[in-house]
Amino acid sequence: MRLLDEALAAAEHRPEPSSATFAELNLPAAMVEVLARAGIERPTAIQTLTLPDALAGRDVLGRAQTGSGKTLAFGLPMLTRLQHNRAARRAGAPRGLVLVPTRELANQVAEALTPIAGAVRMHVAVVVGGASINRQMDDLRRGVDVLVATPGRLLDLMERRAVALDAVEVAVLDEADHMADLGFLPAVTRILDATPPNRQCLLFSATLDRGVGKLVSRYLSDPAVHAAGSSATPVAQMDHRVFVVDHEQKVDVAAEIGARPARTLFFVRTKHGADRLAKQLSRVGVQSVAVHGNLNQNQRVRALDAFTSGRSRVLVATDVAARGLHIDDLDVVVHFDPPADHKDYLHRSGRTARAGASGTVVSFVEPGQVNEVARLHKAASVSPLSTRVRPGHEAVREIAESGDVIDVVAESRPASVSMPARAQRPAGNRSRNSRRRSR
Ligand code: AMP
């Protein structure tokens, strides 16, 4: 464990290698083409670091921030290997396995990988809790190449003998630290024990504590260790702000910000708090939806759909509900309630400024919480500008007037925006979000 920590620390200080294009990395041409159509031509830092080792078949331990392009960092080498070792698709026996902590992340990973897998005629399926197990069993019977799963549902399917993991050639653990947080490590262990010992393992985690180090020592053999950015430093493109605001005025300030032309994501601590804030905002004309652990899968998808389509401009989320949530073009995140610790602060904040875009992160702090939140910001290595505000304050108005007007998509659209959706956007559109409108 100490050795791993040291390896990660060393990896953090290694200079970044200069990045080749995807075409130069010897990926199958069909994959490069799909990426290019989505406007993805140059690997991100974590992709540049991990792709050569992962493509060479090595186990990889990677630390990267949310939104850094991790999905392709494991997806591309996995699909490349499966394509090279082409084997007939067997019912209930995936050759690639991706374990993730939440249903949302599972769906996002599958959405990102499906077009690339499709280009090399491979099939991706998702098995997650809260959705029909019979349908998932049907999918498995039809045969899948890559299975994206949350641990609980996968174990359930293994027990029903609907899936066997003896053909797995590449196993991926994404957000291993979140899986640990959610109590999934025993399940992950049972799952990995059911895969062949010589399969390749790619593990991504923001930290090695909370039991992740044990997984690494047990399942990764001589891993290549890579870190893109420090574990404690959020992406530079985030503008961090503190609004010190009286308890009684928080909802009014939230409503002012929520009424901005673009989408805003608010974080609260409790499920009840999420429902309450969404109702309070909607009542004053700021259409808002909430996501939290009490919703079933359909309700969550509907809420996320309303947000990504622009029909609701505000999403109010609890921490667990937002794990792995990926929404393109989200430029403001508000901590309506302070997060539990600096890691949650970074995870919440990481929902904005994804893949090189920029974003603003605002923390609402009640006067009695100033010291507590200051400690948390220090631990997260951020030094936000702090302003005492009330509704209508200049600093609030500045945020309230920022962002581009969103095009409301009338019809239903998937909860997360997949790569082909981005491909249809004109080049250069991404940076638009970062521009502030002047008052
Ligand atoms: P991830 O960290 O995998 O959730 O990726 C975050 C976002 O970055 C997604 O919208 C990806 O489509 C996008 N992305 C991933 N890799 C690249 C890349 N090399 N260039 C541009 N965008 C990318």
XYZ file of C-alpha atoms and ligand atoms in Angstrom:
462
model
C 0.000 0.000 0.000
C 2.803 2.399 0.910
C 4.587 1.391 -2.271
C 1.458 2.094 -4.287
C 1.023 5.473 -2.672
C 4.610 6.260 -3.500
C 4.141 5.059 -7.069
C 1.130 7.335 -7.450
C 2.971 10.274 -5.909
C 5.841 9.672 -8.328
C 3.411 9.372 -11.224
C 1.897 12.699 -10.263
C 5.223 14.432 -10.589
C 6.257 12.873 -13.869
C 6.014 15.340 -16.720
C 3.145 14.614 -19.066
C 4.242 12.865 -22.240
C 3.520 14.748 -25.425
C 0.294 13.482 -26.844
C 0.079 11.575 -30.085
C -3.204 11.599 -31.971
C -5.560 8.639 -31.583
C -4.597 7.573 -35.094
C -0.931 7.379 -34.045
C -1.764 5.103 -31.124
C -2.546 2.153 -33.382
C -6.193 1.984 -32.545
C -8.384 0.269 -35.128
C -9.141 2.737 -37.922
C -12.908 2.275 -37.525
C -12.668 3.432 -33.915
C -10.527 6.440 -34.797
C -13.139 7.377 -37.366
C -16.003 7.261 -34.857
C -13.977 9.386 -32.450
C -13.133 11.890 -35.165
C -16.806 12.167 -36.095
C -17.477 13.075 -32.469
C -14.769 15.737 -32.651
C -12.411 13.668 -30.477
C -8.974 13.639 -32.053
C -6.363 14.156 -29.378
C -6.206 12.092 -26.209
C -6.691 13.838 -22.867
C -3.882 13.676 -20.278
C -5.099 10.461 -18.650
C -5.637 8.866 -22.046
C -2.157 9.844 -23.220
C -0.682 8.359 -20.067
C -2.616 5.105 -19.847
C -3.404 4.119 -23.432
C 0.051 2.831 -24.422
C 0.301 0.564 -21.345
C -3.294 -0.579 -21.509
C -2.984 -1.288 -25.242
C 0.178 -3.294 -24.535
C -1.916 -5.520 -22.269
C -0.618 -4.301 -18.909
C -2.728 -3.884 -15.797
C -3.217 -0.196 -15.107
C -3.890 1.765 -11.966
C -5.060 5.226 -12.914
C -5.942 8.260 -10.920
C -7.775 10.971 -12.764
C -10.343 13.594 -12.019
C -13.970 13.248 -13.004
C -14.547 14.457 -16.526
C -10.963 13.770 -17.549
C -11.844 11.234 -20.226
C -11.490 8.062 -18.134
C -14.181 6.196 -20.026
C -12.227 6.183 -23.261
C -8.976 5.594 -21.337
C -10.283 2.142 -20.441
C -12.864 1.678 -23.207
C -10.546 2.070 -26.171
C -7.876 -0.454 -25.078
C -10.542 -2.890 -23.932
C -12.406 -2.795 -27.235
C -9.146 -2.926 -29.185
C -8.036 -6.061 -27.383
C -11.409 -7.746 -27.791
C -11.370 -6.935 -31.472
C -7.888 -8.360 -31.966
C -8.724 -11.592 -30.124
C -12.008 -11.817 -31.948
C -14.009 -14.740 -30.560
C -17.559 -15.796 -31.276
C -20.037 -14.062 -29.002
C -21.265 -16.560 -26.391
C -24.558 -16.243 -24.580
C -24.090 -14.956 -21.036
C -20.299 -14.796 -21.307
C -18.953 -11.262 -21.825
C -15.275 -10.816 -22.703
C -15.104 -7.288 -21.390
C -16.490 -6.266 -17.995
C -16.830 -2.748 -16.599
C -17.862 -2.389 -12.961
C -19.167 0.997 -11.871
C -20.763 2.252 -8.647
C -24.052 3.678 -9.966
C -26.727 3.086 -12.572
C -26.218 6.528 -14.037
C -22.534 5.953 -14.537
C -23.273 2.526 -16.051
C -25.604 4.085 -18.583
C -23.156 6.853 -19.370
C -20.274 4.437 -19.883
C -22.423 2.245 -22.129
C -23.576 5.255 -24.112
C -20.006 6.441 -24.635
C -18.763 2.987 -25.653
C -21.663 1.799 -27.796
C -20.821 3.806 -30.946
C -17.163 2.771 -30.746
C -18.031 -0.867 -30.114
C -20.550 -0.699 -32.945
C -17.802 0.397 -35.322
C -16.041 -2.936 -34.734
C -19.330 -4.887 -34.569
C -19.301 -5.437 -30.849
C -22.244 -5.287 -28.542
C -22.391 -3.485 -25.185
C -25.045 -4.317 -22.568
C -25.862 -2.802 -19.194
C -27.017 -4.611 -16.061
C -28.011 -2.403 -13.131
C -30.378 -2.545 -10.196
C -33.765 -0.871 -10.420
C -34.381 -2.060 -13.981
C -36.064 -5.238 -15.229
C -33.851 -8.238 -14.526
C -35.757 -10.342 -17.058
C -34.913 -7.952 -19.842
C -31.265 -8.017 -18.758
C -31.329 -11.822 -18.787
C -32.721 -11.710 -22.327
C -29.923 -9.333 -23.358
C -27.331 -11.667 -21.875
C -28.828 -14.688 -23.617
C -28.540 -12.898 -26.952
C -24.811 -12.517 -26.273
C -22.755 -9.466 -25.312
C -19.129 -8.552 -25.829
C -18.872 -5.891 -23.141
C -20.972 -5.864 -20.008
C -21.244 -2.669 -17.968
C -22.585 -3.462 -14.514
C -23.193 -2.316 -10.991
C -21.903 -4.970 -8.570
C -25.168 -5.869 -6.792
C -27.147 -6.672 -9.922
C -24.251 -8.509 -11.518
C -23.932 -10.783 -8.466
C -27.643 -11.424 -8.611
C -27.355 -12.466 -12.257
C -24.323 -14.634 -11.505
C -26.307 -16.415 -8.795
C -29.116 -17.037 -11.274
C -26.503 -18.395 -13.681
C -27.575 -15.849 -16.270
C -23.976 -14.744 -16.672
C -20.565 -16.401 -16.326
C -17.333 -14.447 -16.085
C -14.881 -17.161 -17.154
C -14.441 -15.612 -20.609
C -13.544 -12.131 -19.317
C -10.335 -10.886 -20.930
C -10.435 -7.325 -19.638
C -11.987 -6.231 -16.339
C -12.370 -2.546 -15.529
C -13.112 -1.033 -12.135
C -14.256 2.533 -12.613
C -14.518 4.895 -9.637
C -13.333 2.128 -7.319
C -13.329 4.544 -4.380
C -17.028 5.252 -4.862
C -17.725 1.548 -5.010
C -15.939 1.286 -1.662
C -17.968 4.214 -0.272
C -21.169 2.478 -1.255
C -20.118 -0.765 0.455
C -19.554 -2.708 -2.771
C -16.046 -4.022 -2.095
C -17.123 -7.517 -0.936
C -19.272 -7.829 -4.073
C -16.439 -6.566 -6.274
C -14.129 -9.162 -4.743
C -16.568 -11.983 -5.477
C -17.003 -10.773 -9.024
C -13.296 -10.465 -9.737
C -12.689 -13.886 -8.191
C -15.016 -15.283 -10.859
C -12.901 -13.863 -13.712
C -9.830 -15.707 -15.050
C -6.665 -14.796 -13.110
C -4.791 -13.821 -16.250
C -7.350 -11.269 -17.447
C -6.192 -7.705 -17.811
C -7.395 -5.343 -15.085
C -7.736 -1.579 -15.403
C -8.609 0.225 -12.184
C -9.478 3.891 -11.855
C -9.896 5.573 -8.516
C -9.412 9.025 -7.036
C -7.854 7.508 -3.930
C -6.257 4.289 -2.678
C -7.721 4.462 0.794
C -11.060 3.008 1.929
C -10.063 -0.493 0.859
C -9.145 0.308 -2.738
C -5.469 -0.411 -2.014
C -6.401 -3.992 -1.100
C -8.177 -4.468 -4.420
C -5.144 -3.137 -6.228
C -2.723 -5.474 -4.443
C -4.994 -8.463 -4.890
C -6.113 -8.107 -8.488
C -3.557 -6.004 -10.350
C -0.281 -7.595 -11.251
C 2.683 -5.302 -11.721
C 0.400 -2.423 -12.720
C 1.480 0.609 -14.672
C 0.635 3.486 -12.328
C -0.531 6.766 -13.789
C -1.956 9.954 -12.342
C -3.296 12.879 -14.305
C -3.421 15.915 -12.050
C -3.103 15.739 -8.297
C -5.754 13.966 -6.235
C -6.358 17.114 -4.282
C -6.264 19.727 -7.002
C -9.406 20.380 -8.965
C -9.205 21.296 -12.619
C -7.823 24.730 -13.149
C -10.739 25.917 -15.229
C -13.062 26.042 -12.243
C -13.835 29.394 -10.711
C -14.620 28.805 -7.015
C -16.822 31.276 -5.157
C -18.242 31.490 -1.655
C -21.524 33.297 -1.055
C -22.046 33.934 2.636
C -25.819 34.134 2.899
C -28.360 34.105 5.733
C -30.312 30.891 6.085
C -33.641 32.649 5.373
C -32.347 34.091 2.101
C -30.753 30.982 0.611
C -33.794 29.926 -1.403
C -34.233 33.423 -2.860
C -30.590 33.583 -3.905
C -30.903 30.055 -5.317
C -33.970 31.092 -7.314
C -32.134 34.079 -8.744
C -29.234 31.902 -9.857
C -31.531 29.095 -11.016
C -33.339 31.526 -13.329
C -30.140 32.101 -15.340
C -30.301 31.355 -19.072
C -28.310 28.101 -18.779
C -28.544 24.956 -16.642
C -27.583 24.948 -12.973
C -26.954 21.971 -10.722
C -27.632 22.403 -6.998
C -26.324 20.016 -4.357
C -28.093 19.422 -1.092
C -27.430 17.001 1.757
C -30.697 15.093 2.083
C -33.306 13.496 -0.148
C -36.011 15.485 1.580
C -33.973 18.663 1.098
C -33.666 17.898 -2.622
C -37.431 17.520 -3.072
C -38.068 20.605 -0.972
C -35.691 22.877 -2.867
C -36.927 21.658 -6.267
C -40.502 22.462 -5.165
C -39.563 25.860 -3.719
C -37.773 26.857 -6.911
C -40.521 25.554 -9.197
C -43.076 27.466 -7.140
C -41.354 30.762 -7.996
C -41.195 29.884 -11.677
C -37.773 28.215 -11.877
C -38.633 24.785 -13.296
C -36.620 22.311 -11.208
C -36.343 18.559 -10.784
C -34.710 16.513 -8.031
C -32.673 13.289 -8.145
C -31.997 11.251 -5.038
C -31.808 7.681 -3.858
C -35.539 7.311 -3.199
C -36.452 7.510 -6.865
C -36.801 4.426 -9.004
C -34.863 4.121 -12.234
C -37.671 5.502 -14.418
C -38.140 8.519 -12.194
C -34.414 9.234 -12.244
C -34.195 8.915 -16.000
C -37.211 11.213 -16.378
C -35.672 13.827 -14.070
C -32.296 13.724 -15.812
C -34.019 13.815 -19.163
C -35.951 16.957 -18.178
C -32.659 18.571 -17.174
C -30.545 17.567 -20.171
C -33.332 18.478 -22.601
C -33.582 21.925 -20.991
C -37.230 21.558 -19.960
C -36.069 21.965 -16.361
C -33.233 24.387 -16.016
C -32.348 23.303 -12.506
C -31.428 19.904 -11.145
C -31.257 19.445 -7.391
C -29.219 16.402 -6.401
C -27.924 14.573 -3.371
C -24.328 13.341 -3.370
C -25.001 9.687 -4.085
C -27.507 10.464 -6.835
C -24.936 12.620 -8.569
C -22.044 10.143 -8.560
C -20.871 9.763 -12.097
C -23.525 12.097 -13.397
C -22.313 13.503 -16.629
C -24.044 16.406 -18.277
C -22.410 18.227 -21.109
C -22.499 21.997 -21.069
C -23.002 22.438 -17.375
C -21.200 25.596 -16.329
C -22.494 26.341 -12.831
C -22.625 24.027 -9.819
C -23.982 25.346 -6.523
C -23.331 23.732 -3.149
C -26.645 24.759 -1.588
C -25.677 22.754 1.512
C -21.976 22.264 2.258
C -20.609 18.835 1.284
C -19.587 16.368 3.996
C -15.876 16.633 3.213
C -13.397 17.963 0.669
C -13.633 14.826 -1.461
C -17.351 15.327 -1.878
C -16.637 18.964 -2.659
C -14.357 17.906 -5.502
C -16.735 15.239 -6.779
C -19.707 17.577 -6.745
C -17.719 20.391 -8.332
C -16.359 18.005 -10.953
C -19.814 17.888 -12.578
C -18.846 21.155 -14.258
C -15.734 22.102 -16.232
C -15.620 18.647 -17.811
C -13.103 17.757 -20.488
C -11.430 21.118 -20.632
C -14.537 23.312 -20.540
C -14.708 25.891 -17.775
C -17.207 26.334 -14.984
C -18.148 28.204 -11.843
C -18.612 26.504 -8.492
C -20.547 28.450 -5.859
C -20.749 27.461 -2.186
C -23.629 28.860 -0.150
C -22.325 29.300 3.361
C -24.430 30.397 6.303
C -22.595 32.734 8.714
C -22.267 29.943 11.295
C -20.665 27.588 8.721
C -17.872 29.879 7.547
C -15.050 28.201 9.472
C -16.176 24.670 8.703
C -16.391 25.395 4.973
C -13.085 27.278 4.959
C -11.376 24.154 6.341
C -12.997 22.066 3.648
C -11.859 24.404 0.876
C -8.340 24.356 2.258
C -8.322 20.548 2.207
C -9.544 20.703 -1.401
C -6.716 23.161 -2.239
C -9.037 25.880 -3.474
C -9.099 29.519 -2.401
C -12.496 30.871 -3.341
C -13.373 34.517 -3.426
C -15.831 35.061 -0.563
C -18.685 37.581 -0.789
C -21.433 38.412 1.707
C -24.575 38.363 -0.414
C -28.342 38.790 -0.286
C -30.866 38.479 -3.122
C -30.110 40.983 -5.865
C -26.476 41.419 -4.808
C -24.155 42.264 -7.662
C -22.161 39.044 -7.264
C -25.376 37.004 -7.401
C -26.573 38.900 -10.461
C -23.287 38.235 -12.198
C -23.826 34.476 -11.908
C -27.556 34.854 -12.602
C -26.821 36.502 -15.925
C -24.054 34.140 -16.995
C -24.378 31.338 -19.498
C -25.887 30.851 -22.923
C -29.565 30.317 -23.485
C -30.210 26.605 -23.829
C -32.166 25.147 -26.706
C -35.034 23.209 -25.228
C -35.303 19.781 -26.795
C -38.984 18.907 -26.862
C -38.703 15.183 -27.387
C -37.242 12.741 -24.931
C -33.494 12.292 -25.084
C -31.155 10.017 -23.125
C -30.210 11.186 -19.662
C -26.603 11.773 -20.513
C -25.381 13.235 -23.722
C -23.566 10.699 -25.788
C -20.727 11.238 -28.176
C -22.783 11.254 -31.365
C -24.859 14.083 -29.908
C -21.683 16.085 -29.553
C -20.697 15.223 -33.097
C -23.708 17.087 -34.400
C -22.676 20.267 -32.698
C -20.657 22.794 -34.649
C -16.965 22.904 -33.860
C -15.965 25.382 -31.217
C -19.345 25.274 -29.564
C -17.924 23.871 -26.375
C -16.080 26.932 -25.247
C -19.180 29.033 -25.659
C -20.319 28.010 -22.236
C -17.376 29.461 -20.537
C -18.101 32.922 -21.811
C -19.807 35.142 -19.338
C -22.369 37.511 -20.592
C -21.590 41.052 -19.474
C -24.320 42.819 -17.635
P -15.323 10.998 -18.921
O -14.300 11.498 -17.941
O -14.940 9.701 -19.522
O -16.706 10.977 -18.317
O -15.388 12.025 -20.153
C -15.880 13.328 -20.014
C -16.221 13.961 -21.350
O -15.052 14.163 -22.128
C -17.155 13.167 -22.241
O -18.095 14.075 -22.785
C -16.271 12.633 -23.332
O -16.981 12.444 -24.553
C -15.250 13.739 -23.472
N -13.940 13.278 -23.948
C -13.305 12.139 -23.616
N -12.102 12.051 -24.222
C -11.976 13.175 -24.970
C -10.943 13.668 -25.833
N -9.816 12.990 -26.036
N -11.150 14.853 -26.436
C -12.280 15.550 -26.221
N -13.300 15.146 -25.418
C -13.143 13.971 -24.793
